[in-house]
PDB file of C-alpha atoms and ligand atoms in Angstrom:
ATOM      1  CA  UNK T   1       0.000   0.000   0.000  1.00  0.00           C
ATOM      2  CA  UNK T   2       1.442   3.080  -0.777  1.00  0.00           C
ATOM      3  CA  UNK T   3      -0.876   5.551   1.369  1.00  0.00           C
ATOM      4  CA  UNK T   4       0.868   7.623   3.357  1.00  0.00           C
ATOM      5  CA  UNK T   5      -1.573   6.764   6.538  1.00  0.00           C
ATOM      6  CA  UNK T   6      -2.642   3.063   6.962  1.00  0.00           C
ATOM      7  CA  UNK T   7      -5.305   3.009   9.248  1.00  0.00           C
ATOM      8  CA  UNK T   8      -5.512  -0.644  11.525  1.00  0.00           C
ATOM      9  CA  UNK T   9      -9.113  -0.354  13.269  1.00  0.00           C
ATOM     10  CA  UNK T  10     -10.147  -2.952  15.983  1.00  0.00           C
ATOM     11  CA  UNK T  11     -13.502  -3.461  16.138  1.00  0.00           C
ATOM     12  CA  UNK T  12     -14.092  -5.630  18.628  1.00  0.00           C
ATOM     13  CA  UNK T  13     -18.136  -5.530  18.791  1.00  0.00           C
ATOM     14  CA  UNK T  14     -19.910  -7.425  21.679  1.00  0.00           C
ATOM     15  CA  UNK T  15     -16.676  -8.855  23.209  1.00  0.00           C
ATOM     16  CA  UNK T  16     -14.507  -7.485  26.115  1.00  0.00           C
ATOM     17  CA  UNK T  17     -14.236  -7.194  30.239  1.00  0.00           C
ATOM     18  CA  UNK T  18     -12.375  -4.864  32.563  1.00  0.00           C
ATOM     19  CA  UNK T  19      -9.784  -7.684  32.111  1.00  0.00           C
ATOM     20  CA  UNK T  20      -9.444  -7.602  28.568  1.00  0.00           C
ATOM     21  CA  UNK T  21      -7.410  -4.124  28.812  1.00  0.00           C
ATOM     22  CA  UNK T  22      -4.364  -6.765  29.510  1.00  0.00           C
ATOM     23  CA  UNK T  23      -5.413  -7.755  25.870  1.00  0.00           C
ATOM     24  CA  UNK T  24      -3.150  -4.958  24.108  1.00  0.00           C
ATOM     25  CA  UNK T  25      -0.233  -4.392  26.059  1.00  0.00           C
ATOM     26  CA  UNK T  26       1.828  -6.076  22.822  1.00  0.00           C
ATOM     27  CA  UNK T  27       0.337  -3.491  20.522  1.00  0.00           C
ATOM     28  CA  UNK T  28       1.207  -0.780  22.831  1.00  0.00           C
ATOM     29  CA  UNK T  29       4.477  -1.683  22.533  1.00  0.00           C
ATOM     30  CA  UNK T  30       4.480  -1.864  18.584  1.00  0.00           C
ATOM     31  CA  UNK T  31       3.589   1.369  18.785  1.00  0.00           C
ATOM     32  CA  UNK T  32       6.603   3.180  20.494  1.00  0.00           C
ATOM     33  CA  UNK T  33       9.179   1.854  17.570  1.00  0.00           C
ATOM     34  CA  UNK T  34       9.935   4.361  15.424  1.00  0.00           C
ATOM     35  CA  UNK T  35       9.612   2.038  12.398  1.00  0.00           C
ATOM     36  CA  UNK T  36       5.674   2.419  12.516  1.00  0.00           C
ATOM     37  CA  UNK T  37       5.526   5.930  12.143  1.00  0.00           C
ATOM     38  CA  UNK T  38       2.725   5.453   9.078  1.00  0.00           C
ATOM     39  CA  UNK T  39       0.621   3.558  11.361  1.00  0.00           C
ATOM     40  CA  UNK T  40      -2.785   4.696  12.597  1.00  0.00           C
ATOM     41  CA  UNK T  41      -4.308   2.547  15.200  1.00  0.00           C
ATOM     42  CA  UNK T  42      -8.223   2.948  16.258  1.00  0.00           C
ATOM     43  CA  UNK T  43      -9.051   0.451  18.791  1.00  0.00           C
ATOM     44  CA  UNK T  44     -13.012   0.693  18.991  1.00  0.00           C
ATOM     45  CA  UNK T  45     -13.704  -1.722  22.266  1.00  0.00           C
ATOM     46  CA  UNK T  46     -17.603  -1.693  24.037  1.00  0.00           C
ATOM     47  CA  UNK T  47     -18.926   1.228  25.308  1.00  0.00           C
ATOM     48  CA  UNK T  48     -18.595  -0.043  28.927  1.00  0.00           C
ATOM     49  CA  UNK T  49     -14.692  -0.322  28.851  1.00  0.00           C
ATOM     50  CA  UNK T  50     -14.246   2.962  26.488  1.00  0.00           C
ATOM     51  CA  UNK T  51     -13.159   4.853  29.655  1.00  0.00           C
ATOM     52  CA  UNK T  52     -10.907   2.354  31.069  1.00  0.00           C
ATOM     53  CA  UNK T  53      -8.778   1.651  27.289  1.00  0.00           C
ATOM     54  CA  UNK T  54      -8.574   5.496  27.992  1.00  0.00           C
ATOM     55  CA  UNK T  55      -6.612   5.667  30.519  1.00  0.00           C
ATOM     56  CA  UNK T  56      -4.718   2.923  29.341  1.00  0.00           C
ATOM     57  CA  UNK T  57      -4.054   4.850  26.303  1.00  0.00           C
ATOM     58  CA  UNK T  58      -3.242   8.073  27.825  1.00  0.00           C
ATOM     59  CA  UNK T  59       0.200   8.529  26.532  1.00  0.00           C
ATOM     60  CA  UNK T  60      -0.093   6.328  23.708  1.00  0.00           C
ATOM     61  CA  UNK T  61      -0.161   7.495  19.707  1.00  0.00           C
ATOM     62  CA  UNK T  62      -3.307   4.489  19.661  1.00  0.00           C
ATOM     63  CA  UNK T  63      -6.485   6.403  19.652  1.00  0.00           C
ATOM     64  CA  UNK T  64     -10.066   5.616  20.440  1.00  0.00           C
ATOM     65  CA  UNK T  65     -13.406   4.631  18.900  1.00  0.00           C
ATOM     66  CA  UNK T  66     -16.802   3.645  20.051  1.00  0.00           C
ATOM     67  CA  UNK T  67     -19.309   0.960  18.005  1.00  0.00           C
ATOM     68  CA  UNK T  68     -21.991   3.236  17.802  1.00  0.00           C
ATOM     69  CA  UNK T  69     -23.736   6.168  18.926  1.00  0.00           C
ATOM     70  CA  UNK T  70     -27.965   7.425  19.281  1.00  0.00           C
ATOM     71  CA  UNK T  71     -28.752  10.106  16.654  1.00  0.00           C
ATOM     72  CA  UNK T  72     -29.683  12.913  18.754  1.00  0.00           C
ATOM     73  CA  UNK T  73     -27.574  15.066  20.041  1.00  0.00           C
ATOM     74  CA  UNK T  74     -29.041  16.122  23.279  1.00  0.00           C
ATOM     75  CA  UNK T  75     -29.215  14.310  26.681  1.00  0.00           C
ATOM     76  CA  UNK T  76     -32.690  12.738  26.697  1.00  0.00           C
ATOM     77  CA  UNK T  77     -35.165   9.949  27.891  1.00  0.00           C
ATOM     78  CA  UNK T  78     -33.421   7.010  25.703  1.00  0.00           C
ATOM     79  CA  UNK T  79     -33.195   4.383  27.396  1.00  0.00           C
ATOM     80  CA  UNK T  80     -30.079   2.043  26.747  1.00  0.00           C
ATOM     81  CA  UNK T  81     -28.445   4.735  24.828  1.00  0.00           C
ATOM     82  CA  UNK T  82     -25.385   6.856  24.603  1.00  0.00           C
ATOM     83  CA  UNK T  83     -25.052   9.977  23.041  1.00  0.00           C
ATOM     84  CA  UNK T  84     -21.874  11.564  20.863  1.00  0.00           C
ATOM     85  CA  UNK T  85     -21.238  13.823  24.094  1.00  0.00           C
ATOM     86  CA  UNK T  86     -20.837  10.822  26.395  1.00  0.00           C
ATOM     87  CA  UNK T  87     -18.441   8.887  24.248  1.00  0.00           C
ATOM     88  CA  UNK T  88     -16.408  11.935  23.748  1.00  0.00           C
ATOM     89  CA  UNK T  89     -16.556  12.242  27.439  1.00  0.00           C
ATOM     90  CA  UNK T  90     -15.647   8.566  27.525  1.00  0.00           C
ATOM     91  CA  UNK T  91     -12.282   9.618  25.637  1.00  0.00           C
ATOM     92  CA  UNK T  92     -13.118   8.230  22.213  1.00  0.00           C
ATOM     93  CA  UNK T  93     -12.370  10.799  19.058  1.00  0.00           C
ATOM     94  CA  UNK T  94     -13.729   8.596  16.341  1.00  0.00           C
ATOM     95  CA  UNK T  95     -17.230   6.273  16.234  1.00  0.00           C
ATOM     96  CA  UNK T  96     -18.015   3.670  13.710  1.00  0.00           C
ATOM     97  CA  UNK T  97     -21.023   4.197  12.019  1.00  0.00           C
ATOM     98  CA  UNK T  98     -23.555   2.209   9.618  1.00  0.00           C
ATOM     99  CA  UNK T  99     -21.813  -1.143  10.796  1.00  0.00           C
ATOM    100  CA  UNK T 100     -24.051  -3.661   8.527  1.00  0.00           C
ATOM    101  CA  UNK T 101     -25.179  -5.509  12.189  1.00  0.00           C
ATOM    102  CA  UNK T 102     -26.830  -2.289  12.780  1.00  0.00           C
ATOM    103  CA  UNK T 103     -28.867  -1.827   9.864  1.00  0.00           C
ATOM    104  CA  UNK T 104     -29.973  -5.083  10.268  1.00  0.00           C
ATOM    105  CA  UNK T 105     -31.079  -4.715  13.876  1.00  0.00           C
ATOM    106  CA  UNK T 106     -33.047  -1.956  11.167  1.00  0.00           C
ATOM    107  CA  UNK T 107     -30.898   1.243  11.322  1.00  0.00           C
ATOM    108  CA  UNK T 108     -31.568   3.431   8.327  1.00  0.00           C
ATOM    109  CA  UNK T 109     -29.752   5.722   6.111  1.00  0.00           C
ATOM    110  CA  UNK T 110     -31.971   8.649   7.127  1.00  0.00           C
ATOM    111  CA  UNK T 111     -30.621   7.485  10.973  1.00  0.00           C
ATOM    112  CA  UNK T 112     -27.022   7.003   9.940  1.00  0.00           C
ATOM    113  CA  UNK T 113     -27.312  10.501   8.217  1.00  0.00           C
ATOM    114  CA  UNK T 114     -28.493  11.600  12.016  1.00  0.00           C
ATOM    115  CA  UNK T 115     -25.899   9.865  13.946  1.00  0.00           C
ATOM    116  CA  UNK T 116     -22.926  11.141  11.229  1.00  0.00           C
ATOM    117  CA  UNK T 117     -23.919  14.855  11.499  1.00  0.00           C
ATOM    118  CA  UNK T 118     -24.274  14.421  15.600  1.00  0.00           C
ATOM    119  CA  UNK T 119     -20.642  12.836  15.684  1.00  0.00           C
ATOM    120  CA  UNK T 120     -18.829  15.302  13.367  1.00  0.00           C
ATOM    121  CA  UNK T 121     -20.485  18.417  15.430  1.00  0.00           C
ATOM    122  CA  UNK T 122     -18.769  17.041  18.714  1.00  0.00           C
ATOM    123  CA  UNK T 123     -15.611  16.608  16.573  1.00  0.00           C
ATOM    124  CA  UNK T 124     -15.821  13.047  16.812  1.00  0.00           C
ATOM    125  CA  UNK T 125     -14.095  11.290  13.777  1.00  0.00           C
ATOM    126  CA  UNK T 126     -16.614   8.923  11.796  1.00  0.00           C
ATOM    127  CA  UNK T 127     -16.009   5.743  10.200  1.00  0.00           C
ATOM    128  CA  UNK T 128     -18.264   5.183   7.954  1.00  0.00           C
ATOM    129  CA  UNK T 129     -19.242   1.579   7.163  1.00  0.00           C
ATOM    130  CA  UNK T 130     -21.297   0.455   4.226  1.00  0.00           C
ATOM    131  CA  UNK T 131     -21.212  -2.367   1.679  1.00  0.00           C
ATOM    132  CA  UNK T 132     -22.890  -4.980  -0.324  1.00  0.00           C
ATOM    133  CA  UNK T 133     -25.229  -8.304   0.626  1.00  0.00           C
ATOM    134  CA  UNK T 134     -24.349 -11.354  -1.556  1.00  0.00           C
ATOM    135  CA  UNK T 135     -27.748 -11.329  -3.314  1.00  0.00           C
ATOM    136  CA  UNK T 136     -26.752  -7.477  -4.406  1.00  0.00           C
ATOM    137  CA  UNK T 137     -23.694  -8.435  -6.025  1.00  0.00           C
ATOM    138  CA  UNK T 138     -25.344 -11.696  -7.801  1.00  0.00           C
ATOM    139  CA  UNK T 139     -27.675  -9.458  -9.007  1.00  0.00           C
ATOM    140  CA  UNK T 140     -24.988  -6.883  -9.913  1.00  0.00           C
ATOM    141  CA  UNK T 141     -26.523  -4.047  -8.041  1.00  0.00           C
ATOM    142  CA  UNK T 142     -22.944  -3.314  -6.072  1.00  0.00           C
ATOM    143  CA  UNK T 143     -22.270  -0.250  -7.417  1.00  0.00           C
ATOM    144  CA  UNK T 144     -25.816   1.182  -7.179  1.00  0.00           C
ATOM    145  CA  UNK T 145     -26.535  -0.013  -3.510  1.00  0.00           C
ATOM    146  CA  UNK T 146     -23.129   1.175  -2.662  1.00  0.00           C
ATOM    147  CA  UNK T 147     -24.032   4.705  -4.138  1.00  0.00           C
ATOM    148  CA  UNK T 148     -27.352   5.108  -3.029  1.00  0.00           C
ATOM    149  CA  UNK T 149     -25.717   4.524   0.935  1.00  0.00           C
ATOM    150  CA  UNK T 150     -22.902   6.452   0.379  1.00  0.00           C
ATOM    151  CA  UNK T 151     -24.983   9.663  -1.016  1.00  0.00           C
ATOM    152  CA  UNK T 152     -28.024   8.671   1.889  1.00  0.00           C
ATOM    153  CA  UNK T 153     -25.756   8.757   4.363  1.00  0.00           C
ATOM    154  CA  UNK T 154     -23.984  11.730   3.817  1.00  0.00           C
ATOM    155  CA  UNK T 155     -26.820  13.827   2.723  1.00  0.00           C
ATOM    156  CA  UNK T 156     -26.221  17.670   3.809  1.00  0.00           C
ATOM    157  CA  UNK T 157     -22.867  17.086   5.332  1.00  0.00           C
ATOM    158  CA  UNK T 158     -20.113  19.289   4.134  1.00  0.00           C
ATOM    159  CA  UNK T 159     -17.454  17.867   6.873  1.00  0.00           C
ATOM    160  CA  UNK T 160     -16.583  14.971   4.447  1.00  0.00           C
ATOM    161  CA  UNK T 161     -12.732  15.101   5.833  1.00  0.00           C
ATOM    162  CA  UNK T 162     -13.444  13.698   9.028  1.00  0.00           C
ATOM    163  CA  UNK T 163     -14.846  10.565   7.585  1.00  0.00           C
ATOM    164  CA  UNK T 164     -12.973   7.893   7.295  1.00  0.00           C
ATOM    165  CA  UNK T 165     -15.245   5.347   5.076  1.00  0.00           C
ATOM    166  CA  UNK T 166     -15.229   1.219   5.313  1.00  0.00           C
ATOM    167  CA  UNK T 167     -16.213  -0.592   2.813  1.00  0.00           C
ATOM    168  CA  UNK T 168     -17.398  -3.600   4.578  1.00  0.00           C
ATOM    169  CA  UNK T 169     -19.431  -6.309   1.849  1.00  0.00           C
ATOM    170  CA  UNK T 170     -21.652  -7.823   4.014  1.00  0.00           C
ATOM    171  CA  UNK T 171     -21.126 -11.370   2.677  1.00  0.00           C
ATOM    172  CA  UNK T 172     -17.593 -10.916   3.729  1.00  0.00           C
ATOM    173  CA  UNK T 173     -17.744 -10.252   7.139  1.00  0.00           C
ATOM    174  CA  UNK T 174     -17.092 -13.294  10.015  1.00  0.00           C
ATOM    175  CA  UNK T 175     -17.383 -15.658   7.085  1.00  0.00           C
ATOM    176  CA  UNK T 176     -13.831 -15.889   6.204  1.00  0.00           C
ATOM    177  CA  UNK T 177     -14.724 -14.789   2.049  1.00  0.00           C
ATOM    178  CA  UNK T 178     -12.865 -11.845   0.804  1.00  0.00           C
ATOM    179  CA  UNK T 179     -12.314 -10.343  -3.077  1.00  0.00           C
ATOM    180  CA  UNK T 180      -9.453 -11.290  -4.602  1.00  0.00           C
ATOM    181  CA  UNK T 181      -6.796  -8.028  -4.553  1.00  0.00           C
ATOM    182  CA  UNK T 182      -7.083  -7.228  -8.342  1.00  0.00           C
ATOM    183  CA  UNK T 183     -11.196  -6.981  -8.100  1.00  0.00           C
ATOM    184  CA  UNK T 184     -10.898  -5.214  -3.981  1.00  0.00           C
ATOM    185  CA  UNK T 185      -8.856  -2.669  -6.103  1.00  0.00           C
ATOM    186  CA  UNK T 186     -11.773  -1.974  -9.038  1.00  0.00           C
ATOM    187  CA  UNK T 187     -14.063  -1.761  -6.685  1.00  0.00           C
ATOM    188  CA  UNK T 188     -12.394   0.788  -4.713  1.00  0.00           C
ATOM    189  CA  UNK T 189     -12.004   2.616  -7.305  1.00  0.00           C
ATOM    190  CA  UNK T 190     -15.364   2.781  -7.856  1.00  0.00           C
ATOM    191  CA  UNK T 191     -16.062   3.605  -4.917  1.00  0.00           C
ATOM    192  CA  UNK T 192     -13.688   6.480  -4.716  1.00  0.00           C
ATOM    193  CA  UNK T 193     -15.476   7.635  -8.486  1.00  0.00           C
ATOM    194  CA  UNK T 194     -18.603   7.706  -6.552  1.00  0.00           C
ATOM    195  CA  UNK T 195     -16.973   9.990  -3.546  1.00  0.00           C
ATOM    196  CA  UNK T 196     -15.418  12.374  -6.228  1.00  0.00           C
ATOM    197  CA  UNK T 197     -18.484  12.941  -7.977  1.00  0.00           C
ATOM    198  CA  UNK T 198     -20.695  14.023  -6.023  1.00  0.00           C
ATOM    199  CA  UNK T 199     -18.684  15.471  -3.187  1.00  0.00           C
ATOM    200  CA  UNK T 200     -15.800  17.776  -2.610  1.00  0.00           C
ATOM    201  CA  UNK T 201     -12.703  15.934  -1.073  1.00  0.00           C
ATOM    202  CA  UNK T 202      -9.036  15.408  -2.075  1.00  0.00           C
ATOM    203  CA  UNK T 203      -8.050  12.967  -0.143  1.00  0.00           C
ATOM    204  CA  UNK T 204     -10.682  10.265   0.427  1.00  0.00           C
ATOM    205  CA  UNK T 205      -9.289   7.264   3.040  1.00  0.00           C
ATOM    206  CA  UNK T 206     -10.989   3.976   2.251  1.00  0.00           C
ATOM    207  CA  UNK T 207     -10.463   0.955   4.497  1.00  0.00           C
ATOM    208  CA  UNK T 208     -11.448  -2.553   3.859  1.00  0.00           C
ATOM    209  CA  UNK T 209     -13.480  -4.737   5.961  1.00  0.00           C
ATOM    210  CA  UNK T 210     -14.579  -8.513   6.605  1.00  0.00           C
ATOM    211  CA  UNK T 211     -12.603 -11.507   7.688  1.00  0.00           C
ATOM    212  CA  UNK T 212      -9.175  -9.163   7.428  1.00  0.00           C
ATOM    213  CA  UNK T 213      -6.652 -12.016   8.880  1.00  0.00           C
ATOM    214  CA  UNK T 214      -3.319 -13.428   8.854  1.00  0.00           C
ATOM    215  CA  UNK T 215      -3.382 -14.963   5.695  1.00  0.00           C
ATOM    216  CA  UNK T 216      -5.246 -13.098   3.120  1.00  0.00           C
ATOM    217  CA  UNK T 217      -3.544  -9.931   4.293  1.00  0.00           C
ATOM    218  CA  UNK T 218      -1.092 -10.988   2.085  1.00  0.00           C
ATOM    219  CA  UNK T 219      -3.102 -10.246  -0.861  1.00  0.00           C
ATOM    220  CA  UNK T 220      -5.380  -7.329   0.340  1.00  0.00           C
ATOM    221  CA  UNK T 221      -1.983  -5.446   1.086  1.00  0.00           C
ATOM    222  CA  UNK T 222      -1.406  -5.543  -2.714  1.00  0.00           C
ATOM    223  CA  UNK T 223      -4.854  -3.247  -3.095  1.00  0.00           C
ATOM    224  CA  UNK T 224      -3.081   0.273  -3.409  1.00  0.00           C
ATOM    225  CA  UNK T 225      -6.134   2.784  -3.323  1.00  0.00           C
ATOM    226  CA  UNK T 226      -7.004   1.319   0.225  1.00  0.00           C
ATOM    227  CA  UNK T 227      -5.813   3.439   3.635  1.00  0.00           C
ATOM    228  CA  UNK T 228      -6.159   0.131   5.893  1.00  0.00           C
ATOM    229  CA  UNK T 229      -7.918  -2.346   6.994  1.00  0.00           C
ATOM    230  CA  UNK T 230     -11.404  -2.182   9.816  1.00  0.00           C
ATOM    231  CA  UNK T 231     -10.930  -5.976  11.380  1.00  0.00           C
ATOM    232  CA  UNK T 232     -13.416  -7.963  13.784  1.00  0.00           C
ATOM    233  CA  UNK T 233     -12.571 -11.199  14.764  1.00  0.00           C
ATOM    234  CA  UNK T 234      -8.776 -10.990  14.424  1.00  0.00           C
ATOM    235  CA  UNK T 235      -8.092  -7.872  16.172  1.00  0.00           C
ATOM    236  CA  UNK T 236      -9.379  -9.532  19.405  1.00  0.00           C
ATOM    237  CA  UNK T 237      -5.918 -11.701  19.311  1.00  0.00           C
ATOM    238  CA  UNK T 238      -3.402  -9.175  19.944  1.00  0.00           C
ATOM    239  CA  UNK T 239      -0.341 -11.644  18.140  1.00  0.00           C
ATOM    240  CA  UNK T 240      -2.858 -11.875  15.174  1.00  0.00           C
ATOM    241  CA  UNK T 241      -3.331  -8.090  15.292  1.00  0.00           C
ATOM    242  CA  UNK T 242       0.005  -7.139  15.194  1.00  0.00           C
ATOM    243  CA  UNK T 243       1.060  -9.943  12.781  1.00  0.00           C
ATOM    244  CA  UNK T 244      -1.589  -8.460   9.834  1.00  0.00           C
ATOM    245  CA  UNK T 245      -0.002  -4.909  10.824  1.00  0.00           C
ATOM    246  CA  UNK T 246       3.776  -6.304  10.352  1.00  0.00           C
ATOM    247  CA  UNK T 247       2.678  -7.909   7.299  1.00  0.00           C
ATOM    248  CA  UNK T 248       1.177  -4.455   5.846  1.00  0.00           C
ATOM    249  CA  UNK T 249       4.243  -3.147   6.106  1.00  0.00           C
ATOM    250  CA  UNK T 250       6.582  -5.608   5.323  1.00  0.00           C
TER     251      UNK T 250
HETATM  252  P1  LIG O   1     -14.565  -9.506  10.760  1.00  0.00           P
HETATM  253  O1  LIG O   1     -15.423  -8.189  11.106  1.00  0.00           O
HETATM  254  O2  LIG O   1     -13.142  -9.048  10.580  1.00  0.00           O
HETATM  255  O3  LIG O   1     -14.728 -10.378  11.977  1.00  0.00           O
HETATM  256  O4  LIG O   1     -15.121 -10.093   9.532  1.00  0.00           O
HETATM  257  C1  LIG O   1     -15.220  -6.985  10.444  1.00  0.00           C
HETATM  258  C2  LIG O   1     -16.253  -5.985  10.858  1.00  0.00           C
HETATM  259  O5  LIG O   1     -17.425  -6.367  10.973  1.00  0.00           O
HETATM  260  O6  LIG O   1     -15.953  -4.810  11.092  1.00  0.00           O
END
């Protein structure tokens, strides 16, 4: 990858204790050498341990995410919820957003659209997930789902900097199936076409998600016009972890 800024985000989704914070002391370390200095790590753990990876993370260049986030921006009867101000307050500067779990639990575009412009207002970084089912692509309607969530999503929003965006095909993630470089690569490009077009950005970041591990990143390092990589299952094993981010580079 050629990118000047490769972006390693740990999603770790529905998994983690107090305990796990033990969980990343290896990666910590990876970060003080001076041989990463291109390395961008965004480790996005519950929201009920977002305070302690913190402190943890204090004096660390290994920043912090949250999974999700409610689309107002006041504090207000909702139960169960957190808003942008309470992550913040949590210590996490970026939030993953439109995660494919969550528009199947029957999040919208119009609510994604909400929850984007709430996180960018409290100068929270967004990472902006979106991508294909299987029955899309057999039916060839990538390019046209992936446009109409991109544009949905990002309705009205000027602040197109401060998103970093994921493409994440849904038949990818957890089940171990990923593109094949040279394809990953036209599709990105695509994707990057669509970006351009319609909005005003230089620099567009673009990571890739769904079953990133220590095998295939072999080949998805290849894929030039990518920033990174947004892993689940993997990132949870801080040897595998560190092993796709060694591999990246070397
Ligand atoms: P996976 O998850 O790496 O376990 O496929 C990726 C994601 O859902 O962000």
């Amino acid at each position: 990858m050629t990118n000047n800024n490769i972006y390693f985000v740990a999603n770790w989704k529905m998994f983690g204790l107090k305990s796990s914070i033990n969980k990343i002391d290896k990666v910590i370390n990876l970060t003080k050498k001076n041989t990463f200095k291109k390395i961008n790590i965004i480790y996005c753990p519950p929201t009920t341990i977002l305070s302690i990876f913190a402190n943890k993370l204090r004096n660390s260049k290994i920043k912090i995410g949250a999974q999700n986030i409610f689309y107002t921006e006041n504090f207000g009867p909702h139960t169960g919820s957190v808003n942008a101000k309470m992550i913040k307050d949590s210590g996490a500067s970026y939030v993953i957003l439109g995660h494919s779990e969550n528009r199947n639990e029957g999040e919208t575009d119009l609510v994604i659209n909400k929850k984007i412009k709430v996180a960018l207002k409290e100068k929270i970084k967004v990472i902006f997930c979106f991508g294909e089912t299987l029955r899309d692509r057999n039916n060839k309607k990538t390019s046209n789902v992936l446009k109409k969530q991109i544009l949905n999503a990002l309705k009205g929003i000027n602040d197109i900097k401060n998103i970093i965006f994921a493409y994440e095909p849904v038949w990818s993630i957890g089940t171990g199936k990923v593109l094949k470089s040279e394809n990953l690569f036209k599709d990105i490009e695509k994707i990057k076409g669509i970006i351009r077009t319609n909005f005003n950005i230089k620099e567009i970041n673009i990571l890739y998600g769904g079953s990133v591990n220590t095998k295939n990143i072999m080949d998805l390092k290849k894929v030039d016009n990518l920033s990174g990589f947004l892993i689940g299952g993997a990132s949870q094993n801080q040897n595998k972890f560190i092993d796709i981010i060694k591999k990246t580079f070397y």
